[in-house]
Short mmCIF file of C-alpha atoms and ligand atoms in Angstrom, two decimals:
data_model
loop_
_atom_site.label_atom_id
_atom_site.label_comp_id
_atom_site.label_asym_id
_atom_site.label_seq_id
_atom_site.Cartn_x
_atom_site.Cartn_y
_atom_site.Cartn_z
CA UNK A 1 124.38 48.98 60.68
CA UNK A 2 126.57 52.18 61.13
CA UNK A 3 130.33 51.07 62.00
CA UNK A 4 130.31 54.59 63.98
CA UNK A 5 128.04 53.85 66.60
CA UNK A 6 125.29 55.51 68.19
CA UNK A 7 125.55 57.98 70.99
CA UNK A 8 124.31 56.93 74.43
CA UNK A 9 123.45 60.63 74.78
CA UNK A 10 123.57 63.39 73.08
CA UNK A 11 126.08 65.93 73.70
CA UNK A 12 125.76 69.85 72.34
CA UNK A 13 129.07 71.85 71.74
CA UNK A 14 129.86 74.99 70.67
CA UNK A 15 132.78 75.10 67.91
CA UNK A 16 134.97 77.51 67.02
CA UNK A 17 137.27 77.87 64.21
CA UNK A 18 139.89 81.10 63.31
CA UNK A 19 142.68 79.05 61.71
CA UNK A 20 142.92 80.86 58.53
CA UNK A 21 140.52 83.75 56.99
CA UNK A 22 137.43 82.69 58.28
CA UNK A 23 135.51 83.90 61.65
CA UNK A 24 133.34 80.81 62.50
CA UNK A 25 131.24 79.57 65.36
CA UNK A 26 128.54 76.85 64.84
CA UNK A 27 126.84 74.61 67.62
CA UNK A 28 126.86 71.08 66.97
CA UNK A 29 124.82 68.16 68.40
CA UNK A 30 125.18 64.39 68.30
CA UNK A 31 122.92 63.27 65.65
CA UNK A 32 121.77 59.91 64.01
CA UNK A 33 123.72 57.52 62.48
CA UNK A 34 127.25 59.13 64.20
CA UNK A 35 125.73 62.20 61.96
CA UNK A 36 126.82 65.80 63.47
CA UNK A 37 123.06 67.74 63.54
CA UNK A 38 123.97 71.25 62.77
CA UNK A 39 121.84 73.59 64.85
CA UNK A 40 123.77 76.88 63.65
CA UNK A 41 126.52 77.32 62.01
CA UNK A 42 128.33 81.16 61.70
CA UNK A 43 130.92 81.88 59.36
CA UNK A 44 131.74 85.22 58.92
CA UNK A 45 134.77 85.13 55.77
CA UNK A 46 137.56 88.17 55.26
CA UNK A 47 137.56 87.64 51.41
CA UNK A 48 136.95 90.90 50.77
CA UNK A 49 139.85 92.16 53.31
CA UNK A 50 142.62 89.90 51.30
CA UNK A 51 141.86 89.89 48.38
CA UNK A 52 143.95 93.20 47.04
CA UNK A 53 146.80 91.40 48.72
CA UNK A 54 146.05 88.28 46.20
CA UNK A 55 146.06 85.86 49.40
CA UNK A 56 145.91 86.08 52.86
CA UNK A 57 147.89 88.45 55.12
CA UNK A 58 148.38 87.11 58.65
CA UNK A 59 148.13 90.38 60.57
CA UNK A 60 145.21 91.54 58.55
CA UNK A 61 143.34 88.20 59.74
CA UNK A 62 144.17 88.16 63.45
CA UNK A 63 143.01 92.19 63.28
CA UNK A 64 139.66 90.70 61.42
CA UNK A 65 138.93 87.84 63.91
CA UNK A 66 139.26 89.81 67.12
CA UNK A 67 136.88 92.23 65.52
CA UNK A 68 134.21 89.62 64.46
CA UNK A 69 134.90 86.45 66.89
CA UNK A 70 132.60 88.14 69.66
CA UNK A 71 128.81 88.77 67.32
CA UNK A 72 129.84 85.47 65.35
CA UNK A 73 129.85 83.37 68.58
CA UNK A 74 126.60 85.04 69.88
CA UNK A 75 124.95 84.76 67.02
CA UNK A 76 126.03 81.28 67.00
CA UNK A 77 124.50 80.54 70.04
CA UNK A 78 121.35 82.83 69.34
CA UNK A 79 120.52 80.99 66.07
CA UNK A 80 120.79 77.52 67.78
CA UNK A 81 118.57 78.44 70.26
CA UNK A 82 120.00 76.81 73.03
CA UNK A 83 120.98 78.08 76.28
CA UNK A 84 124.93 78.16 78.02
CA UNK A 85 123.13 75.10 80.33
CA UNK A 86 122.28 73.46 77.12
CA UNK A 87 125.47 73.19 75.93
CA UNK A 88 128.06 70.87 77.26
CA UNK A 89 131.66 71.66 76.26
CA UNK A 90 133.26 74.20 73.97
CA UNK A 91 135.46 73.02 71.14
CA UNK A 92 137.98 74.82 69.28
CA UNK A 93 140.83 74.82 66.84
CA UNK A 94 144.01 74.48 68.37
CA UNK A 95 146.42 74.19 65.16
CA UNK A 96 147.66 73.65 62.47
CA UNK A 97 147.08 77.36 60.85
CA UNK A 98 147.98 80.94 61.42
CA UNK A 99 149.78 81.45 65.03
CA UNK A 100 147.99 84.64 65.40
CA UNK A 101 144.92 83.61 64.01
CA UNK A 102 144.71 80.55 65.95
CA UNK A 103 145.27 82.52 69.35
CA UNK A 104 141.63 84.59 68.92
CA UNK A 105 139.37 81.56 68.60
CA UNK A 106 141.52 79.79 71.37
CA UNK A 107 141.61 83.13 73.61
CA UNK A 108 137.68 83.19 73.29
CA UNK A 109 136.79 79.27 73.60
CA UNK A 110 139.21 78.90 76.83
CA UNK A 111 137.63 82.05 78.08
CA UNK A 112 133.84 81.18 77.59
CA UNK A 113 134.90 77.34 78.76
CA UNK A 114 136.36 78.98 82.18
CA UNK A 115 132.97 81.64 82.41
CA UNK A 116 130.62 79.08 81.94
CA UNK A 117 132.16 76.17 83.20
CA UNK A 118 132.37 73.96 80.25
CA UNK A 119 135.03 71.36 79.23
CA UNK A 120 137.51 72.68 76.18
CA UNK A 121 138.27 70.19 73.54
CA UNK A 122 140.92 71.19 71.77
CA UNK A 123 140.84 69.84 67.83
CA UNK A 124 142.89 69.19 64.86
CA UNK A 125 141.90 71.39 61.65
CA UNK A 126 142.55 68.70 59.33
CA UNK A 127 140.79 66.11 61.50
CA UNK A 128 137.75 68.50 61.57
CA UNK A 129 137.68 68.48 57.28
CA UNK A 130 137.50 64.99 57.66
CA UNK A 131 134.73 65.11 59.94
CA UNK A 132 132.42 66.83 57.86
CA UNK A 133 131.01 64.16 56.17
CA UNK A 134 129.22 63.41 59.09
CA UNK A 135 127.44 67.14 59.20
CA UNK A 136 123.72 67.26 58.50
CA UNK A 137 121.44 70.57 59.08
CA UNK A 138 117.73 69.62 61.05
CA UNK A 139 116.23 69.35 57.57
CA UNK A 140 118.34 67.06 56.25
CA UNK A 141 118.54 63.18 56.86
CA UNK A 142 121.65 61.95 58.26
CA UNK A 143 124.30 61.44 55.71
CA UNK A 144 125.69 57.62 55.14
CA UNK A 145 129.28 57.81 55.99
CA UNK A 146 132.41 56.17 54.86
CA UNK A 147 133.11 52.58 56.56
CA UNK A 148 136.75 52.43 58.23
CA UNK A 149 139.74 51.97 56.80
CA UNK A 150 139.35 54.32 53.85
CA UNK A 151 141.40 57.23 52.16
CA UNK A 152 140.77 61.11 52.47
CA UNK A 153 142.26 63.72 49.72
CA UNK A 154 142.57 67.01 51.93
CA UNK A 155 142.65 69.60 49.41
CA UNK A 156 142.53 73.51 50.32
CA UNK A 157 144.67 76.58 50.27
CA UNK A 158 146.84 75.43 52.57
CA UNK A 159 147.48 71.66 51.92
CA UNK A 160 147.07 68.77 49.51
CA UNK A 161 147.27 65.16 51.40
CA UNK A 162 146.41 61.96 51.81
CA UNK A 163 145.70 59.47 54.25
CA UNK A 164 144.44 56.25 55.12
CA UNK A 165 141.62 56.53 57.95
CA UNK A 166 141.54 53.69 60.19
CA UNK A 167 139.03 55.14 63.25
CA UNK A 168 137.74 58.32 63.96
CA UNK A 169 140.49 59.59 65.52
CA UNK A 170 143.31 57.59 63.34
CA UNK A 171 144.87 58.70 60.09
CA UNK A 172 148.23 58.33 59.02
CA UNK A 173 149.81 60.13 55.69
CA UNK A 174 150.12 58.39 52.81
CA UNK A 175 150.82 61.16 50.40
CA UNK A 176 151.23 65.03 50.27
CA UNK A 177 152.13 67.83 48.19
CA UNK A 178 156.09 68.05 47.75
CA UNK A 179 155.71 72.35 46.78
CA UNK A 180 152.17 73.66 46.67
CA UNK A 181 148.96 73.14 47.75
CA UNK A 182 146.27 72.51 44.56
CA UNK A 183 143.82 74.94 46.33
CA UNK A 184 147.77 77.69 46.34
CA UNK A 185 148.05 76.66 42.30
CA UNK A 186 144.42 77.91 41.72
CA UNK A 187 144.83 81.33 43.37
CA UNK A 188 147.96 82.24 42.11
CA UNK A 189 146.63 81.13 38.34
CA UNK A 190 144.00 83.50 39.05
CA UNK A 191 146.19 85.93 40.61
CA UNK A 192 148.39 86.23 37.28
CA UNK A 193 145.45 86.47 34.85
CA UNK A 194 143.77 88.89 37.16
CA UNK A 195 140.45 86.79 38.13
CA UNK A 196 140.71 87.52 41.53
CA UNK A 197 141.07 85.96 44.90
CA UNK A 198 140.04 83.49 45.52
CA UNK A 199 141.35 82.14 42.68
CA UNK A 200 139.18 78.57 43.11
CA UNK A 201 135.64 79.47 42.07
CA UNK A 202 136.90 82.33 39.61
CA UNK A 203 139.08 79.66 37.59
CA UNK A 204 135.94 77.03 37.80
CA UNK A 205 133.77 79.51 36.32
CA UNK A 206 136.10 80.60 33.42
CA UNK A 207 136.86 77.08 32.45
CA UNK A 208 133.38 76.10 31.48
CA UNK A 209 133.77 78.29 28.71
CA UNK A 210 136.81 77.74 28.18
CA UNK A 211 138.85 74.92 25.62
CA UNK A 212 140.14 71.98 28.50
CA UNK A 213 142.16 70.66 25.50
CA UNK A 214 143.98 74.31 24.64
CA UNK A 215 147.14 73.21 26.35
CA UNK A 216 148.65 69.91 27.59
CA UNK A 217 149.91 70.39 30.87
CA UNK A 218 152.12 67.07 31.53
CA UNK A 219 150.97 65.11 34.94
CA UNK A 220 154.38 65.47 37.59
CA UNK A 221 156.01 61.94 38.44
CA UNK A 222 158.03 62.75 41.77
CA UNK A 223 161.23 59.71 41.58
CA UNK A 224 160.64 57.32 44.16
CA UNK A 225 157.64 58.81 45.24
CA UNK A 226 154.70 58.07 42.76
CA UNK A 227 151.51 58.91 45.28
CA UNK A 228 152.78 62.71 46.48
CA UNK A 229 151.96 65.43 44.54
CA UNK A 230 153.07 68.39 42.74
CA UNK A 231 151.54 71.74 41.77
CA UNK A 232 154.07 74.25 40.95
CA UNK A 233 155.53 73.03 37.69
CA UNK A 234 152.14 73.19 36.45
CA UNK A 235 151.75 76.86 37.83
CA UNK A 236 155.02 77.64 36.34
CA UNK A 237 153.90 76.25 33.19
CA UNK A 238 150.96 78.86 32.84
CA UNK A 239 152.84 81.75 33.88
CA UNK A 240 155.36 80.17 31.09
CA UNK A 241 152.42 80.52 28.41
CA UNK A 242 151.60 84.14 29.50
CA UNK A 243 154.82 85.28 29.52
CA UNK A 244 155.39 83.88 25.43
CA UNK A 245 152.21 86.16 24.84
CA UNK A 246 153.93 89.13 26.11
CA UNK A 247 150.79 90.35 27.51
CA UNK A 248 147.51 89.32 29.56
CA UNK A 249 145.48 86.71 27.08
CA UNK A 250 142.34 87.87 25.44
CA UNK A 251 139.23 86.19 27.00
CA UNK A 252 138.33 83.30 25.21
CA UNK A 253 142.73 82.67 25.11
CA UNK A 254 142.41 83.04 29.52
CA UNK A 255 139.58 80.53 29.41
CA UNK A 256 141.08 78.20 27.37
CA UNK A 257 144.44 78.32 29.23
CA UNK A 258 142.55 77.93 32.86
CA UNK A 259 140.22 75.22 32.07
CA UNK A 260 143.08 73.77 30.44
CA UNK A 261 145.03 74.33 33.89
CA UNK A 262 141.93 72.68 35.67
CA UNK A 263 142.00 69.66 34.08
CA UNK A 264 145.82 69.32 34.33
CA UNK A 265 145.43 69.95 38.51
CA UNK A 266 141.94 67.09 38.49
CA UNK A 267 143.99 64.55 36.75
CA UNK A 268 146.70 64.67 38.86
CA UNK A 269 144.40 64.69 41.76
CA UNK A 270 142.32 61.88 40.65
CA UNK A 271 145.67 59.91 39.77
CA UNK A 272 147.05 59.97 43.01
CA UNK A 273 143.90 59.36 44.80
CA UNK A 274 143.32 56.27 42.41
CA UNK A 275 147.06 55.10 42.82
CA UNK A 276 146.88 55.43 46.80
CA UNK A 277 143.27 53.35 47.16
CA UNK A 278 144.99 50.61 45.32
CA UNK A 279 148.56 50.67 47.16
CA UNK A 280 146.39 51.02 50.30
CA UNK A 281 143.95 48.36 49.31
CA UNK A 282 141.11 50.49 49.96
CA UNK A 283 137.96 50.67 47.87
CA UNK A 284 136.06 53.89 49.71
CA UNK A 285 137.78 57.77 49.53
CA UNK A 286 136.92 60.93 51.19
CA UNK A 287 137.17 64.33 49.96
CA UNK A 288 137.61 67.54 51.79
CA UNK A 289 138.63 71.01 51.92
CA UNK A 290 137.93 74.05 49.88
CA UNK A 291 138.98 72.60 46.51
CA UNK A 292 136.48 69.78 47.33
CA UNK A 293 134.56 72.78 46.04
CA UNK A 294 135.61 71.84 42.75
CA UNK A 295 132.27 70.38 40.25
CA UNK A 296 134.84 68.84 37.77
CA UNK A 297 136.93 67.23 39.99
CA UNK A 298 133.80 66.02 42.33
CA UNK A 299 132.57 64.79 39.03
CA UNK A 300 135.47 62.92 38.04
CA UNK A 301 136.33 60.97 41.61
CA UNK A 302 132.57 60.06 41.70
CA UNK A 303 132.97 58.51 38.36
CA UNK A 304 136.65 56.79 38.33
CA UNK A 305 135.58 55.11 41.74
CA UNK A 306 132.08 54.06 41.07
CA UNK A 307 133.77 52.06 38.40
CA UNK A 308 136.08 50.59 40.63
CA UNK A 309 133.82 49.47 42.87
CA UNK A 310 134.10 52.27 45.54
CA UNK A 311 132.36 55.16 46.51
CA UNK A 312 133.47 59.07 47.10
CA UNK A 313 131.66 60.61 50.37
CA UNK A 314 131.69 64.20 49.89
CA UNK A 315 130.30 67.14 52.56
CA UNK A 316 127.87 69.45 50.96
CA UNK A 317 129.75 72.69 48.79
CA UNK A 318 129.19 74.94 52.46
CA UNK A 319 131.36 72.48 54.56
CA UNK A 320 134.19 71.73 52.40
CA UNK A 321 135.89 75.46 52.85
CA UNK A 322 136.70 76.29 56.43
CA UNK A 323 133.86 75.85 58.93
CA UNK A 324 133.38 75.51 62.49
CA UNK A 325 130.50 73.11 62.25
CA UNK A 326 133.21 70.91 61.02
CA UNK A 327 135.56 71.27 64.16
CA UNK A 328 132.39 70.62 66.21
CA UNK A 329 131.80 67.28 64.40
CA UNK A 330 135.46 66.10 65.27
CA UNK A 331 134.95 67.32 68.86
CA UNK A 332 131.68 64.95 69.32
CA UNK A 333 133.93 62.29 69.37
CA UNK A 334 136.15 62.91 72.39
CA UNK A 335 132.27 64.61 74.43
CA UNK A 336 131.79 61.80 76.17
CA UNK A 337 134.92 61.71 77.96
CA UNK A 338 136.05 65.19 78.33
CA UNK A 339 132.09 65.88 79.65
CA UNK A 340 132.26 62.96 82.07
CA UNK A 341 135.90 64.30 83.19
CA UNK A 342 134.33 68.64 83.72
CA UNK A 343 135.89 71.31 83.39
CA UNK A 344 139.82 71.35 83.91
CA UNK A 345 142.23 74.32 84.82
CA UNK A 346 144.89 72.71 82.42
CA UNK A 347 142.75 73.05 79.47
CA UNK A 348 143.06 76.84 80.46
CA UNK A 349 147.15 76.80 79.76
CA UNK A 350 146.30 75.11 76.02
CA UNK A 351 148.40 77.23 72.88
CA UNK A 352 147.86 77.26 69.27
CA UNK A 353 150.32 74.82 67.86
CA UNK A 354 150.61 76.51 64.21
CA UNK A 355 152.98 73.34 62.94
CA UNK A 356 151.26 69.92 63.84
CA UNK A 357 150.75 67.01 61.28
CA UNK A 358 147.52 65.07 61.55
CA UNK A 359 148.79 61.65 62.13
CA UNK A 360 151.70 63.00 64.86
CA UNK A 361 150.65 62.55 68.31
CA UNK A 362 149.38 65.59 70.36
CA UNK A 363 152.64 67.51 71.32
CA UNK A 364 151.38 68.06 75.01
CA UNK A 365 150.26 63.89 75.17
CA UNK A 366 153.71 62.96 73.12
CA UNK A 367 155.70 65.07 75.61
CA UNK A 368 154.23 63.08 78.84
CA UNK A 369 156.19 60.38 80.47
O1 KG4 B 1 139.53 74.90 53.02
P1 KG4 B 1 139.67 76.33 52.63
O2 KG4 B 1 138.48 77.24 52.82
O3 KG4 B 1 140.83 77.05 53.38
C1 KG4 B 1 142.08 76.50 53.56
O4 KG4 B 1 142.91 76.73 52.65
O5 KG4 B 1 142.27 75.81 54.60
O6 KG4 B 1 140.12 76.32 51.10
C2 KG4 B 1 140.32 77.49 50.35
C3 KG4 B 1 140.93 77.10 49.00
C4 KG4 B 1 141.36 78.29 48.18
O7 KG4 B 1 142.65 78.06 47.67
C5 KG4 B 1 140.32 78.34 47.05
O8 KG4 B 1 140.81 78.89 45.84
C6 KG4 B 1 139.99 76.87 46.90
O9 KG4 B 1 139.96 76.37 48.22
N1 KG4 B 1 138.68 76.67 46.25
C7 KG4 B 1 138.52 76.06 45.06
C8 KG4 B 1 137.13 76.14 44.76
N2 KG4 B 1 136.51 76.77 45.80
C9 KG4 B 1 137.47 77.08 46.71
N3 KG4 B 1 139.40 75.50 44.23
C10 KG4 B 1 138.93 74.98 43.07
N4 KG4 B 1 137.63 75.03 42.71
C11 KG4 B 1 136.69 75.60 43.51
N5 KG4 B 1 135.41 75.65 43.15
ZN1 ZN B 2 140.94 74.32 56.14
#
């Protein structure tokens, strides 16, 4: 039996998600098995916008999602086929991410909640990464998902933590990233050997031709604090091998050094994930985010906790970078409440809150009496 429960009915949201680079709108609907049915899902991504930069450019992404939020939400809808009176609230990403960024996707989803009449429910980015586990397109069967408590690795551009997952809506930090985030250490390793951003798939694809054994990167012990992690000493150690060259390394020398850089930045991952299921007791882990991406690092967790007993639930390669299916999946969760309650005025005054831990309470609820 599913620990998540069934639905009594089903709900249908829209979702919509600008934290970051990527324009998305998806509609979501309460599936099987606590699954999140994905009727369409939108995302329109400013890659090619940021990538002379070397890494995203705030302005440049707030310019990009006022320009595409509009056909990516109607095409959203169009591709779902379902009609404003089939769909019951409007969900959206209300933090942590870029302030201006943030501000399109919550300008649009309190402005189509107010036209049409819908409930807003406002979610947490990092709460929606760990909801996709639970997405599944129409084709697909539901996907079995993690039993509570269990541990999540959040690992993208823009963070590297931990936490224990006691309930849906429940996760408190265990571990995090004292400098860099892993998915920060791959594009600026790509960035100084010229592969390009974003640096993730263009290091993955390098380092299967490439020597993992070339160079041994030491794994970072942080005093005091053996589960967080650390990814700049190893960056700093790659830029320390190109600088000894004196010049860019010749091709088989950059593959060598980067798949020996992706191994270093796995085993470290799969270390602390292995060290925090057995400080947390925990048998079961979750992976998400774009470096969930990653083929040898999937590879690895699958392996080290199959042998320990455990098992790694990981969303499918097109939900692990930023979605909005994903922040529809989190939102399915609070439906039944917010739906029941309508549509509210306050939701109307809601602001991007660009700083806001996952585990923290909501800074509107915390600041009620
Ligand atoms: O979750 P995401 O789309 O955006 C946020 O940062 O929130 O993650 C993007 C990050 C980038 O740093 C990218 O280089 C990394 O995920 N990434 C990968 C792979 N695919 C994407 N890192 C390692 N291996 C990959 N295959
Ligand atoms: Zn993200």
């Amino acid at each position: 039996m599913s620990t998540h429960g069934a639905p009594l009915r089903e709900y249908t949201l829209l979702a919509i998600e600008s934290s970051c680079d990527e324009t998305a709108a998806a509609v979501v609907r309460s599936g099987a098995e606590g699954g999140a049915l994905v009727l369409s899902d939108v995302v329109r991504s400013q890659v090619a916008f940021h990538a002379k930069w070397g890494g995203v450019v705030p302005e440049i992404a707030s310019r990009n999602h006022l320009v595409d939020i509009t056909p990516v939400v109607e095409e959203a809808v169009a591709r779902a086929g379902v009609s404003w009176a089939g769909i019951d609230a409007v969900a959206v990403t209300q933090g942590p991410g870029l302030v201006g960024a943030l501000l399109v996707g919550l300008q649009v989803a309190k402005s189509l909640a107010y036209a049409h009449r819908k409930p807003l429910i406002p979610v947490h980015h990092l709460l929606g990464h760990l909801s996709a586990v639970a997405l599944y397109a129409p084709d697909e069967p539901p996907p079995a998902l993690p039993p509570f408590p269990h541990l999540a690795l959040i690992v993208s551009g823009g963070h590297t933590a931990l936490y224990r997952v006691e309930g849906p809506e429940e996760a408190r930090p265990v571990a995090n990233t004292c400098d860099d985030a892993a998915g920060e250490a791959f594009d600026k390793v790509a960035r100084m050997l010229g592969l390009g951003y974003p640096g993730g798939p263009a290091v993955e694809r390098e380092a299967r031709l490439g020597d993992p054994r070339a160079h041994s990167f030491t794994l970072p012990r942080l005093k005091g604090r053996p589960l967080d992690l650390s990814f700049s000493g190893l960056k700093t150690a790659v830029l320390t091998v190109i600088k000894a060259r004196g010049a860019l390394p010749a091709e088989q020398e950059m593959r060598d050094l980067v798949a020996s850089f992706q191994r270093a930045a796995v085993a470290q991952l799969v270390d602390r994930c292995l060290a925090a299921l057995d400080a947390e007791g925990l048998r079961d882990l979750t992976v998400a985010g774009g470096v969930a991406c990653n083929t040898p690092l999937r590879e690895a967790l699958a392996a080290r906790l199959a042998a320990g007993g455990g098992r790694l639930y990981v969303p499918p390669r097109r939900w692990c970078t930023d979605n909005a299916a994903m922040i529809g999946a989190a939102a399915l969760r609070a439906a039944p409440a917010l739906v029941a309650r309508g549509p509210s005025r306050a939701d109307l005054s809601l602001n991007a809150l660009s700083s806001w831990p996952l585990g923290a309470p909501h800074p509107a609820r915390a600041a009620q009496p």
